[in-house]
Amino acid sequence: MTAELPTGRAPSIRDVARLAGVSHQTVSRVLNNHPSIRDSTKARVLQVIEELQYRPNRAARALSRGRSRTIGVLSASGSQYGPASSIAAIQDAAREAGYYVNTANLTSVDTASIEAALDHLMYQSVEGIVVIAPQVRVFDVLEQLSIEVPYVTLQSTGRPNDHALSVDQIHGARLATRHLIDLGHRRIFHLAGPQDWIEAEARMRGFLEEMGAMDVPTTAPILGDWTADFGYHAGRELLRQRDFTAIFSSNDQMALGIMHAVRDAGLDIPRDVSIVGFDDIPEAAHFWPPLTTVRQDFAELGRRCIALLLGTIAGEDPDKFREAIIPELIVRGSTGPPAF
Amino acid sequence: MTAELPTGRAPSIRDVARLAGVSHQTVSRVLNNHPSIRDSTKARVLQVIEELQYRPNRAARALSRGRSRTIGVLSASGSQYGPASSIAAIQDAAREAGYYVNTANLTSVDTASIEAALDHLMYQSVEGIVVIAPQVRVFDVLEQLSIEVPYVTLQSTGRPNDHALSVDQIHGARLATRHLIDLGHRRIFHLAGPQDWIEAEARMRGFLEEMGAMDVPTTAPILGDWTADFGYHAGRELLRQRDFTAIFSSNDQMALGIMHAVRDAGLDIPRDVSIVGFDDIPEAAHFWPPLTTVRQDFAELGRRCIALLLGTIAGEDPDKFREAIIPELIVRGSTGPPAF
DNA sequence: TCACGAAATGTGAACGGTCACAATCGCTGT
DNA sequence: ACAGCGATTGTGACCGTTCACATTTCGTGA
């Protein structure tokens, strides 16, 4: 049916050209939707492409265009729900925009590991990087390696030239804190995340701001590692004093661990201790009791990440993308007025 | 300090060659660890590379070698713990082996979506594909598009030429079922996963096999969608009859939902209903009560995936990689003898 | 000292696209 | 009928690497 072809090799743009009776450049134009192509020509070329199952070679394209159309994601704890959802959303959004995504996981958070991961990304000539990791350290390494691709984080680092997405995590944390205060709690404890995660720092800041604004005295937060296990052990420790009536955990997993510890101590939630989480992972509604938490729209986050990053790559004004995402408080059974 | 260079363009292999006073090919040899390079020459070249911060251009490399060194992951529900951990492990293992990973997420499980995702992967000339998704359908599409790259799945499809990794999920499911039977349960219900997921099918098969082997009568399982929400609703439905004393859920999230429904009904776990999950997500130990479940070593899974896939790409005998991973039963508080 | 073969290095052509520029086609108005 | 111009198509070089095939260098034994 079709004309003979060199076998053992994927068809190239010139194979298509020959069979369609046009020049290779015309085929290229068809592929790139160049405006001045006669419809009949275009149809003929497309038909040959179809027949040959031709696919443009990405490497060749990247080489001659000088652009990889790839962005890198630097991720830590990528199997946790929050990061994982953002990554998925980032991939979807990138694909939508015709970009490819490559993820490098941090095996640990030390400098060497970060360096290795960044290196891996740079080797693929990524055009930009999304950081979902302990950002402060990552940036140090970025600078140290004098790497100069645009990057995006999920929250401002306060550094100059940082292209950050504004999720108003401070606001989210204030919502959670305010909820507890409104219920009548005055002794509220905060289990924070690792402080080199900007998100963790922002949530803690929000907590402290709201407590300050409402004139409630605070104690120093504990810094956790995002895991339920840590929440459990921190909870056990805290319960030895029991000088609080509510705990605000900076993510849902740690909140789950705390709930475990509270039950172990024979106490009731929310009568003896109210608990608020952050993220609203899909499981949170099924905890016992269902967890009051702050919902983040991870998918929207991912989309905006890509919009901002691609915008930056294209040289647009980053401020165009600065509109903050406002998280939402979801009240469930884990919070109530203090018993006294 | 360093000699002058064309600016505005990343240094190429020829720039390095010129400054080192060798031919571009020699530089290439240094980069690829060719054996016959004089040590002194190698050192000189490496020094220039260092000075110039030279990085080989991946596109050019892929083009001339005809190999992308990229593998694709086709993933559904990529934000769930199980898949997410496997993906992370796959990325790590691939990176270790000098490969890059590109993930395409399924937005839905219909054919069009699968086709789009596969297409995206093929456009990057992936050398192999790992499927973490409803595999049966994916393979239909793979065949339909007459795509011919090696692929790996997490469980045998029973089709000829399938390169599957053997995680003995059947065995894992039998362990869970046997545990319940040994405790004295005779009316055991199974909440299965979507049946076009091979894992789900295998777990169900294991359940049925063990029930049959022990001569315990079974009722038809319900097919769920892996989510806690589904587990909750299925649980409510099931509890209207309450003709069982134990439930084996094919993953931990659905088990959590069931636990929620059981508590809503005012029943006690495990006194009134025993519950077993599958996966051992990190949160499972902190559920209320802590969940008895079957642990899968997702990281090992990911590593083996890559080993098998790269082996297949290199033309090795896939049987070399067939040694099954044996899951492990983790007994916690959610199971106990039936009350009667 | 010289031939000889292996080790070390160099040369030029791919790889498969895109880019810049040139050439041709086809229509319009006079 | 023909100049003029935009629409359409073609030509050859180039992107940065590796490949296949020279060529040169060097150590060794006769």
XYZ file of C-alpha atoms (C1' of nucleotides) in Angstrom:
740
model
C 0.000 0.000 0.000
C 2.601 2.490 1.092
C 5.833 3.135 -0.714
C 9.002 1.416 0.427
C 10.872 2.769 3.375
C 14.223 2.289 5.009
C 13.515 -0.244 7.714
C 15.002 -0.519 11.167
C 14.883 3.192 11.652
C 12.036 5.394 12.714
C 10.703 7.502 9.850
C 12.152 10.985 9.734
C 10.820 14.217 8.474
C 12.585 13.579 5.170
C 10.928 10.227 4.717
C 7.605 11.940 5.105
C 8.666 14.665 2.712
C 9.712 12.219 0.044
C 6.497 10.247 0.174
C 4.373 13.365 0.210
C 6.345 14.873 -2.632
C 7.301 18.011 -0.754
C 10.411 19.355 0.918
C 11.333 18.466 4.470
C 10.790 22.043 5.440
C 7.190 21.900 4.322
C 6.662 18.926 6.566
C 8.214 20.863 9.404
C 5.808 23.695 8.694
C 2.848 21.382 8.824
C 4.052 20.038 12.138
C 4.365 23.499 13.559
C 1.149 24.884 12.187
C 2.771 27.425 10.001
C 0.046 29.674 8.566
C 1.033 29.683 4.919
C 0.506 26.122 3.920
C -1.981 25.243 1.256
C -4.746 23.109 2.702
C -4.280 20.452 0.082
C -0.562 20.222 0.828
C -1.172 20.052 4.508
C -3.705 17.277 4.068
C -1.337 15.262 1.931
C 1.474 15.584 4.424
C -0.753 14.707 7.327
C -1.914 11.634 5.519
C 1.629 10.406 4.999
C 2.392 11.152 8.636
C -0.551 9.031 9.602
C 0.443 6.208 7.281
C 3.983 6.163 8.543
C 3.009 6.602 12.185
C 5.568 9.340 12.116
C 6.476 11.095 15.367
C 8.848 14.012 15.500
C 12.063 13.172 17.314
C 12.125 15.143 20.492
C 15.895 15.140 20.839
C 16.391 16.573 17.385
C 13.783 19.184 18.057
C 15.305 20.159 21.357
C 18.735 20.313 19.797
C 17.881 22.566 16.929
C 15.498 24.752 18.845
C 17.896 25.050 21.714
C 15.038 24.453 24.123
C 14.262 21.280 25.966
C 10.630 21.988 26.777
C 11.299 20.247 30.035
C 10.886 21.509 33.536
C 12.264 19.919 36.641
C 10.606 19.256 39.934
C 12.734 18.979 42.998
C 10.762 17.093 45.554
C 11.083 15.822 49.067
C 8.625 13.510 50.777
C 7.043 13.024 47.400
C 4.914 10.171 48.583
C 2.978 12.307 51.004
C -0.397 13.394 49.864
C 0.245 17.120 49.683
C 3.440 17.113 47.645
C 2.221 14.201 45.560
C -0.954 16.021 44.583
C 0.929 19.151 43.693
C 3.338 17.182 41.584
C 0.514 15.450 39.777
C -1.135 18.774 39.100
C 2.137 20.226 37.909
C 2.596 17.370 35.504
C -0.889 17.753 34.147
C -0.557 21.480 33.705
C 2.841 21.150 32.096
C 1.632 18.527 29.688
C -1.262 20.762 28.797
C 1.249 23.463 27.943
C 3.326 21.089 25.855
C 6.052 20.720 28.443
C 7.612 17.639 29.920
C 8.291 17.177 33.584
C 11.148 15.421 35.237
C 11.159 14.829 38.936
C 14.172 14.370 41.143
C 13.591 13.112 44.641
C 15.629 14.106 47.596
C 16.804 11.015 49.405
C 17.785 13.142 52.324
C 17.862 16.856 52.911
C 21.576 17.338 53.198
C 23.466 19.495 50.793
C 25.055 16.640 48.907
C 21.704 15.080 48.168
C 20.248 18.383 47.021
C 23.271 18.943 44.855
C 22.941 15.537 43.254
C 19.270 16.062 42.558
C 19.795 19.498 41.060
C 22.619 18.147 39.011
C 20.403 15.459 37.634
C 17.877 18.077 36.622
C 20.442 20.371 35.070
C 21.805 17.537 33.000
C 18.536 17.406 31.204
C 18.708 21.094 30.461
C 15.487 21.861 32.252
C 14.148 25.291 31.471
C 12.843 25.861 34.950
C 12.535 24.254 38.331
C 9.694 23.855 40.764
C 10.813 23.302 44.310
C 8.681 21.195 46.607
C 11.191 20.647 49.336
C 13.027 22.400 52.137
C 13.379 25.460 50.048
C 15.840 27.494 51.995
C 18.545 24.877 51.668
C 17.758 24.224 48.066
C 18.254 27.860 47.223
C 21.571 27.924 48.928
C 22.683 25.101 46.703
C 21.155 26.726 43.636
C 23.238 29.785 44.281
C 26.310 27.868 45.198
C 26.199 25.936 41.940
C 25.550 29.264 40.222
C 22.643 27.741 38.397
C 20.578 30.204 36.512
C 17.257 28.820 35.507
C 13.982 30.289 36.673
C 12.495 28.568 39.639
C 9.220 28.633 41.451
C 8.422 27.948 45.036
C 5.115 27.600 46.765
C 5.654 30.475 49.077
C 7.751 33.570 49.178
C 11.159 33.202 50.692
C 11.448 36.900 51.194
C 14.598 36.911 49.117
C 15.070 39.338 46.323
C 14.257 38.026 42.861
C 12.363 35.101 44.208
C 9.625 34.022 41.944
C 7.182 32.691 44.420
C 3.625 31.658 44.240
C 1.420 33.146 46.878
C -0.633 30.612 48.629
C -1.736 32.458 51.621
C -0.704 29.851 54.115
C -0.365 32.480 56.758
C -4.008 33.257 56.284
C -4.892 29.556 56.430
C -3.031 29.141 59.686
C -4.753 32.202 61.103
C -8.123 30.750 60.172
C -7.321 27.569 62.050
C -6.011 29.428 65.062
C -8.915 31.826 65.102
C -11.324 28.928 65.001
C -9.817 27.516 68.166
C -9.781 30.866 69.897
C -13.391 31.510 68.947
C -14.323 28.191 70.493
C -12.923 29.487 73.742
C -9.484 27.915 73.786
C -6.742 29.944 75.397
C -4.015 27.379 75.791
C -3.256 26.336 72.252
C -0.211 24.440 71.202
C 1.296 24.433 67.725
C 3.095 21.461 66.237
C 5.034 23.013 63.387
C 6.746 21.512 60.356
C 10.458 21.577 59.542
C 11.418 25.204 59.503
C 13.435 25.085 56.352
C 10.183 24.396 54.585
C 8.757 27.765 53.776
C 5.245 26.419 54.125
C 5.946 25.265 57.641
C 7.429 28.586 58.535
C 4.461 30.451 57.075
C 1.971 28.338 58.972
C 3.800 28.933 62.175
C 3.927 32.622 61.467
C 0.187 32.663 60.861
C -0.385 30.886 64.147
C 1.758 33.327 66.074
C 0.257 36.359 64.352
C -3.281 35.368 65.140
C -2.471 34.465 68.708
C -0.796 37.828 69.075
C -3.655 39.700 67.449
C -6.125 38.098 69.817
C -3.891 38.633 72.784
C -3.542 34.988 73.667
C -0.241 33.954 75.236
C 1.751 31.324 73.363
C 4.336 28.728 74.118
C 7.118 27.788 71.746
C 6.017 25.378 69.027
C 7.645 22.008 68.519
C 9.209 21.413 65.113
C 8.118 18.139 63.539
C 8.916 16.294 60.372
C 5.454 16.028 58.774
C 4.956 12.348 59.683
C 2.202 10.744 61.712
C 4.861 8.953 63.725
C 6.353 12.213 64.827
C 2.916 13.521 65.730
C 2.341 10.483 67.879
C 5.555 10.812 69.808
C 5.248 14.549 70.160
C 1.707 14.024 71.406
C 2.816 11.575 74.070
C 5.454 13.979 75.221
C 3.076 16.917 75.345
C 0.448 15.007 77.243
C 2.747 14.535 80.186
C 2.192 18.161 81.012
C -1.213 18.639 79.506
C -1.126 22.366 79.789
C -3.224 23.000 76.710
C -6.758 22.422 75.529
C -6.136 22.473 71.803
C -3.434 21.641 69.296
C -2.935 23.085 65.863
C -0.838 20.739 63.764
C 0.765 22.044 60.609
C -0.350 19.044 58.597
C -2.959 16.326 58.772
C -0.594 13.400 59.175
C 0.956 14.786 62.314
C -2.539 15.597 63.548
C -3.441 11.948 63.106
C -0.478 10.912 65.200
C -1.469 13.340 67.910
C -5.011 11.987 67.948
C -3.556 8.552 68.430
C -1.518 9.720 71.398
C -4.479 11.536 72.915
C -6.631 8.423 72.763
C -3.796 6.362 74.183
C -3.839 8.702 77.156
C -7.493 7.922 77.654
C -8.623 11.399 76.714
C -11.495 12.411 74.498
C -11.346 14.467 71.314
C -12.628 17.144 71.248
C -13.824 17.263 74.861
C -10.381 17.124 76.433
C -8.322 18.225 73.486
C -9.369 19.891 70.252
C -7.240 19.255 67.198
C -6.871 21.084 63.900
C -4.809 19.925 60.955
C -3.734 21.459 57.687
C -4.105 20.246 54.075
C -7.390 18.322 54.172
C -6.044 15.092 52.784
C -8.850 12.862 51.515
C -8.546 10.632 54.555
C -9.034 13.462 57.041
C -12.808 13.264 56.807
C -12.635 9.675 57.982
C -10.336 10.058 60.948
C -11.806 9.459 64.337
C -13.153 11.945 64.966
C -13.195 13.529 61.513
C -10.499 16.152 61.430
C -11.081 19.876 61.368
C -8.485 21.174 58.963
C -7.522 23.798 56.416
C -8.130 22.835 52.823
C -5.520 23.611 50.218
C -6.337 23.359 46.579
C -3.291 21.412 45.520
C -4.393 21.038 41.957
C -4.865 24.760 41.540
C -1.500 25.201 43.178
C 0.144 22.992 40.605
C -1.525 24.782 37.739
C -0.421 28.157 38.985
C 3.079 26.921 39.557
C 3.351 26.037 35.926
C 1.651 29.209 34.764
C 4.101 31.275 36.767
C 7.113 29.267 35.741
C 6.304 29.253 32.063
C 5.440 32.909 32.297
C 8.814 33.622 33.814
C 10.551 31.561 31.173
C 8.724 33.546 28.528
C 9.895 36.717 30.203
C 6.520 37.928 31.367
C 5.928 39.933 34.476
C 5.698 37.531 37.394
C 3.369 39.873 39.243
C 0.744 38.909 36.746
C 0.515 35.590 38.539
C 0.626 36.771 42.088
C -2.989 36.547 43.022
C -3.017 34.502 46.186
C -4.857 31.247 46.645
C -6.976 31.465 49.749
C -7.202 28.256 51.764
C -10.447 27.333 53.446
C -11.241 26.104 56.950
C -13.128 22.830 57.058
C -14.768 22.294 60.422
C -15.346 18.695 61.455
C -15.638 16.770 64.671
C -12.143 17.120 66.100
C -12.726 20.577 67.497
C -15.141 21.860 70.101
C -15.255 24.155 73.115
C -12.841 23.352 75.920
C -14.335 21.326 78.776
C -12.752 23.036 81.777
C 41.352 33.888 34.390
C 40.023 31.564 31.738
C 40.459 32.050 28.027
C 37.821 33.946 26.116
C 34.674 32.186 25.082
C 31.723 32.855 22.853
C 29.176 34.293 25.246
C 25.429 33.822 25.299
C 25.734 30.175 24.449
C 26.432 27.228 26.665
C 29.934 25.838 26.161
C 30.053 22.906 23.789
C 32.349 19.992 23.516
C 34.396 21.899 20.937
C 34.889 24.832 23.250
C 36.311 22.450 25.787
C 38.429 20.805 23.120
C 39.878 24.079 21.944
C 40.836 25.237 25.408
C 42.289 21.868 26.324
C 44.173 21.703 23.068
C 42.663 18.414 21.980
C 40.074 17.311 19.470
C 36.380 17.297 20.260
C 36.404 13.552 19.999
C 38.938 13.278 22.781
C 36.667 15.293 24.999
C 33.846 12.985 24.101
C 36.016 10.047 25.062
C 36.790 11.555 28.421
C 33.104 12.118 29.021
C 32.315 8.528 28.193
C 35.184 6.958 30.073
C 36.853 5.524 27.053
C 39.747 3.303 28.182
C 42.495 4.589 25.908
C 42.972 8.090 27.132
C 46.237 9.171 28.615
C 45.792 10.176 32.234
C 47.409 13.514 31.689
C 45.116 14.275 28.772
C 42.098 13.236 30.752
C 43.088 15.440 33.658
C 43.592 18.426 31.409
C 40.224 17.982 29.776
C 38.471 17.493 33.079
C 39.997 20.662 34.365
C 38.721 22.695 31.446
C 35.310 21.116 31.895
C 35.348 22.209 35.483
C 36.461 25.733 34.615
C 33.818 26.125 31.984
C 31.111 24.481 34.045
C 30.531 22.449 30.947
C 27.601 20.051 30.833
C 26.970 17.775 27.901
C 23.856 18.644 25.992
C 21.396 15.891 26.536
C 19.424 16.502 23.366
C 22.488 16.245 21.197
C 23.526 13.135 22.975
C 20.138 11.516 22.618
C 20.032 12.475 18.970
C 23.340 11.039 17.984
C 23.103 7.976 20.153
C 19.569 7.301 19.049
C 18.610 6.622 22.642
C 16.746 8.913 24.961
C 17.748 7.324 28.248
C 14.279 8.131 29.401
C 11.607 5.848 30.701
C 7.970 6.709 31.095
C 5.650 6.074 33.964
C 1.971 5.847 33.299
C 0.221 6.523 36.527
C -3.272 6.788 37.897
C -4.155 7.987 41.380
C -0.572 9.126 41.669
C -1.253 11.074 44.807
C -2.153 7.995 46.802
C 0.513 6.675 49.053
C 1.088 3.342 47.337
C 1.506 4.539 43.775
C 3.330 7.650 44.917
C 5.906 5.633 46.842
C 6.451 3.296 43.946
C 6.926 6.209 41.606
C 9.414 7.828 43.927
C 11.347 4.583 44.181
C 11.261 4.181 40.424
C 12.674 7.642 39.957
C 15.429 7.025 42.421
C 16.379 3.705 40.880
C 16.265 5.115 37.377
C 18.434 8.042 38.300
C 20.883 5.661 39.886
C 21.047 3.844 36.574
C 21.557 7.047 34.646
C 18.036 7.166 33.302
C 15.497 9.932 33.353
C 11.880 9.423 34.255
C 8.864 11.119 32.852
C 5.481 10.623 34.390
C 2.151 10.978 32.668
C -0.920 11.061 34.846
C -4.220 9.654 33.839
C -6.898 12.253 34.353
C -9.524 9.588 33.960
C -9.382 5.940 33.055
C -11.155 6.117 29.739
C -9.438 5.119 26.557
C -9.005 8.645 25.279
C -7.177 9.696 28.413
C -4.922 6.661 28.316
C -4.210 7.316 24.692
C -3.292 10.916 25.371
C -0.985 9.936 28.211
C 0.749 7.231 26.205
C 1.083 9.617 23.338
C 2.766 12.127 25.563
C 5.229 9.487 26.667
C 5.925 8.259 23.160
C 6.617 11.781 22.002
C 9.616 11.798 24.265
C 10.849 8.574 22.768
C 10.799 6.754 26.065
C 12.713 3.499 25.958
C 10.312 1.717 28.250
C 7.157 2.204 30.229
C 6.158 1.352 33.762
C 2.440 1.053 34.247
C 0.931 1.971 37.580
C -2.647 2.173 36.507
C -5.578 0.068 35.394
C -3.304 -2.142 33.423
C -5.721 -4.139 31.389
C -7.060 -1.099 29.627
C -3.670 0.419 29.194
C -2.446 -2.656 27.397
C -5.382 -2.608 25.076
C -4.426 0.892 24.096
C -0.763 -0.028 23.830
C -1.652 -2.701 21.338
C -4.150 -0.598 19.530
C -1.583 2.126 18.981
C 0.818 -0.630 17.962
C 3.403 0.785 20.291
C 6.413 -1.357 20.716
C 8.466 -0.391 23.698
C 9.118 -2.720 26.596
C 6.813 -2.229 29.523
C 6.629 -3.426 33.064
C 3.684 -3.948 35.288
C 3.491 -4.717 38.942
C 1.751 -7.990 38.506
C 1.354 -10.542 35.793
C -1.468 -9.968 33.390
C -1.402 -13.571 32.314
C -0.876 -12.443 28.758
C 1.874 -13.846 26.634
C 5.024 -11.747 26.430
C 4.064 -9.711 29.430
C 7.018 -8.543 31.369
C 5.628 -8.473 34.807
C 7.136 -8.086 38.162
C 6.017 -10.671 40.640
C 4.858 -9.174 43.826
C 3.007 -11.969 45.380
C -0.125 -10.051 46.136
C -2.129 -13.214 46.036
C -0.021 -14.499 48.862
C -0.449 -11.235 50.756
C -4.197 -11.426 50.421
C -4.162 -15.015 51.579
C -2.168 -14.010 54.646
C -4.758 -11.418 55.548
C -7.641 -13.783 54.945
C -6.006 -16.591 56.855
C -5.410 -14.282 59.787
C -9.128 -13.575 59.999
C -10.047 -17.226 59.644
C -7.562 -18.225 62.304
C -9.132 -15.730 64.661
C -12.361 -17.603 64.230
C -14.161 -15.516 61.649
C -16.391 -17.360 59.228
C -18.380 -14.572 57.688
C -15.749 -12.424 56.039
C -16.479 -9.770 53.491
C -14.043 -8.489 50.893
C -14.049 -4.939 49.616
C -12.057 -5.225 46.395
C -10.380 -2.624 44.215
C -11.220 -1.744 40.619
C -10.917 -4.974 38.706
C -9.003 -3.583 35.800
C -6.161 -3.036 38.234
C -4.231 -6.242 38.234
C -3.277 -5.720 41.864
C -6.917 -5.523 42.846
C -7.741 -8.616 40.916
C -4.840 -10.522 42.476
C -5.842 -9.530 45.979
C -9.364 -10.666 45.351
C -8.107 -13.906 43.921
C -5.982 -14.473 46.999
C -8.969 -13.840 49.214
C -11.148 -16.280 47.318
C -8.433 -18.914 47.146
C -7.794 -18.877 50.855
C -11.467 -18.906 51.684
C -11.900 -21.848 49.366
C -8.890 -23.680 50.765
C -10.228 -23.320 54.279
C -13.728 -24.228 53.248
C -15.294 -20.996 54.302
C -18.288 -19.870 52.257
C -17.959 -16.493 50.565
C -20.226 -13.773 49.312
C -19.479 -11.707 46.252
C -17.037 -8.865 46.925
C -17.915 -5.254 46.260
C -15.682 -3.441 43.795
C -14.424 -0.125 45.124
C -12.281 2.684 43.794
C -9.447 2.735 46.358
C -10.733 5.843 48.171
C -11.658 6.252 51.815
C -14.896 7.853 50.717
C -15.891 4.748 48.859
C -15.009 2.625 51.852
C -17.222 4.762 54.024
C -20.230 4.504 51.770
C -19.716 0.818 51.112
C -19.429 0.312 54.861
C -22.717 2.062 55.547
C -24.405 -0.031 52.941
C -22.951 -3.268 54.248
C -23.868 -2.511 57.829
C -27.547 -2.439 56.992
C -27.366 -6.206 56.732
C -24.478 -6.862 59.056
C -24.080 -10.465 58.039
C -20.334 -10.551 58.582
C -17.895 -10.330 61.453
C -14.846 -9.202 59.524
C -13.937 -7.193 56.453
C -10.826 -7.470 54.338
C -10.298 -4.288 52.394
C -7.947 -4.312 49.448
C -6.241 -1.130 50.562
C -5.798 0.905 53.717
C -7.702 3.968 52.608
C -10.897 2.048 51.992
C -10.359 0.286 55.300
C -10.258 3.672 56.982
C -13.563 4.596 55.414
C -15.085 1.354 56.585
C -13.858 1.964 60.111
C -15.548 5.319 60.008
C -18.829 3.751 58.939
C -18.562 1.068 61.598
C -18.101 3.624 64.333
C -20.959 5.693 62.940
C -23.124 2.636 63.411
C -22.134 2.543 67.051
C -20.191 -0.676 66.703
C -16.821 -1.523 68.126
C -13.685 -2.518 66.253
C -12.574 -5.268 66.596
C -15.262 -6.613 68.943
C -18.136 -6.291 66.516
C -16.191 -6.096 63.294
C -12.580 -6.941 62.545
C -10.906 -5.058 59.733
C -7.801 -5.766 57.680
C -6.285 -3.461 55.101
C -3.552 -3.752 52.523
C -0.408 -1.638 51.889
C 0.533 -0.483 55.378
C 0.588 3.200 54.599
C 2.494 5.143 57.258
C -0.753 6.421 58.731
C -2.207 2.947 59.263
C -0.425 2.491 62.580
C -2.227 5.568 63.886
C -5.758 4.796 62.803
C -8.238 4.114 65.536
C -7.743 1.342 66.259
C -4.375 0.832 64.576
C -4.973 -1.107 61.407
C -3.977 -4.698 60.825
C -2.718 -4.758 57.272
C -0.384 -6.308 54.732
C 2.869 -4.489 54.223
C 4.222 -3.985 50.764
C 7.754 -2.842 50.221
C 7.036 -0.147 47.697
C 10.595 1.028 47.456
C 11.860 -2.434 46.650
C 9.066 -2.695 44.157
C 10.227 0.428 42.391
C 13.810 -0.734 42.286
C 12.859 -4.059 40.812
C 10.628 -2.410 38.279
C 13.557 -0.494 36.948
C 15.886 -3.460 37.101
C 13.447 -5.520 35.094
C 12.703 -2.776 32.626
C 16.302 -1.863 31.983
C 17.127 -5.534 31.777
C 14.465 -5.996 29.152
C 15.674 -2.977 27.226
C 19.167 -4.440 27.288
C 17.769 -7.690 25.961
C 18.405 -9.786 29.027
C 16.265 -12.658 30.121
C 13.359 -11.283 32.104
C 13.145 -14.427 34.175
C 16.312 -13.297 35.855
C 14.207 -10.736 37.668
C 11.231 -12.854 38.545
C 11.919 -13.568 42.160
C 8.743 -12.568 43.928
C 8.530 -9.997 46.667
C 6.701 -11.488 49.598
C 4.427 -9.103 51.474
C 4.151 -9.313 55.216
C 1.157 -9.315 57.559
C 1.260 -6.615 60.219
C -1.128 -7.390 63.053
C -2.448 -4.418 64.983
C -5.537 -3.575 66.951
C -8.216 -3.650 64.293
C -8.582 -7.415 64.327
C -9.617 -9.813 67.032
C -11.804 -12.853 67.571
C -15.471 -12.439 66.700
C -17.741 -11.673 69.647
C -20.747 -13.815 68.769
C 67.712 0.841 14.585
C 63.575 -0.198 12.671
C 59.355 -2.594 11.888
C 55.170 -3.480 14.152
C 51.021 -3.457 16.633
C 48.451 -1.428 20.222
C 47.357 2.764 22.411
C 46.041 7.417 21.819
C 44.173 10.897 19.162
C 42.096 13.238 15.059
C 38.742 13.897 11.002
C 34.496 14.306 8.894
C 29.984 12.636 8.475
C 25.846 11.463 10.458
C 21.557 12.007 13.770
C 16.598 14.684 12.708
C 14.850 18.546 13.360
C 14.662 24.181 12.756
C 16.366 28.532 10.990
C 17.469 32.046 7.567
C 17.137 32.980 3.260
C 16.008 32.233 -1.655
C 12.908 30.923 -5.169
C 8.594 30.123 -7.220
C 3.564 30.451 -7.602
C -0.701 32.805 -8.239
C -3.513 36.643 -7.946
C -4.387 41.671 -8.525
C -4.717 46.013 -10.868
C -3.586 48.596 -14.813
C -0.085 41.178 -20.982
C 2.765 42.285 -17.190
C 4.743 44.313 -12.951
C 4.251 43.702 -8.113
C 3.495 41.468 -4.009
C 2.057 38.186 -0.689
C 1.411 33.330 -0.204
C 3.660 29.094 -0.624
C 7.509 26.140 -1.076
C 12.488 24.841 -1.436
C 17.646 24.891 -0.203
C 21.430 24.408 2.604
C 23.536 25.261 6.948
C 23.493 24.425 11.735
C 22.446 22.695 16.686
C 26.120 19.425 19.915
C 27.051 14.944 20.288
C 28.634 10.173 18.774
C 30.116 6.977 15.177
C 33.178 4.915 11.819
C 37.235 5.290 10.139
C 41.765 7.392 9.618
C 46.177 8.824 11.498
C 49.733 9.522 14.739
C 52.342 8.199 18.828
C 54.728 5.078 21.603
C 56.779 1.030 23.542
C 58.729 -3.336 22.337
C 61.417 -7.083 20.407
C 64.337 -8.648 16.644
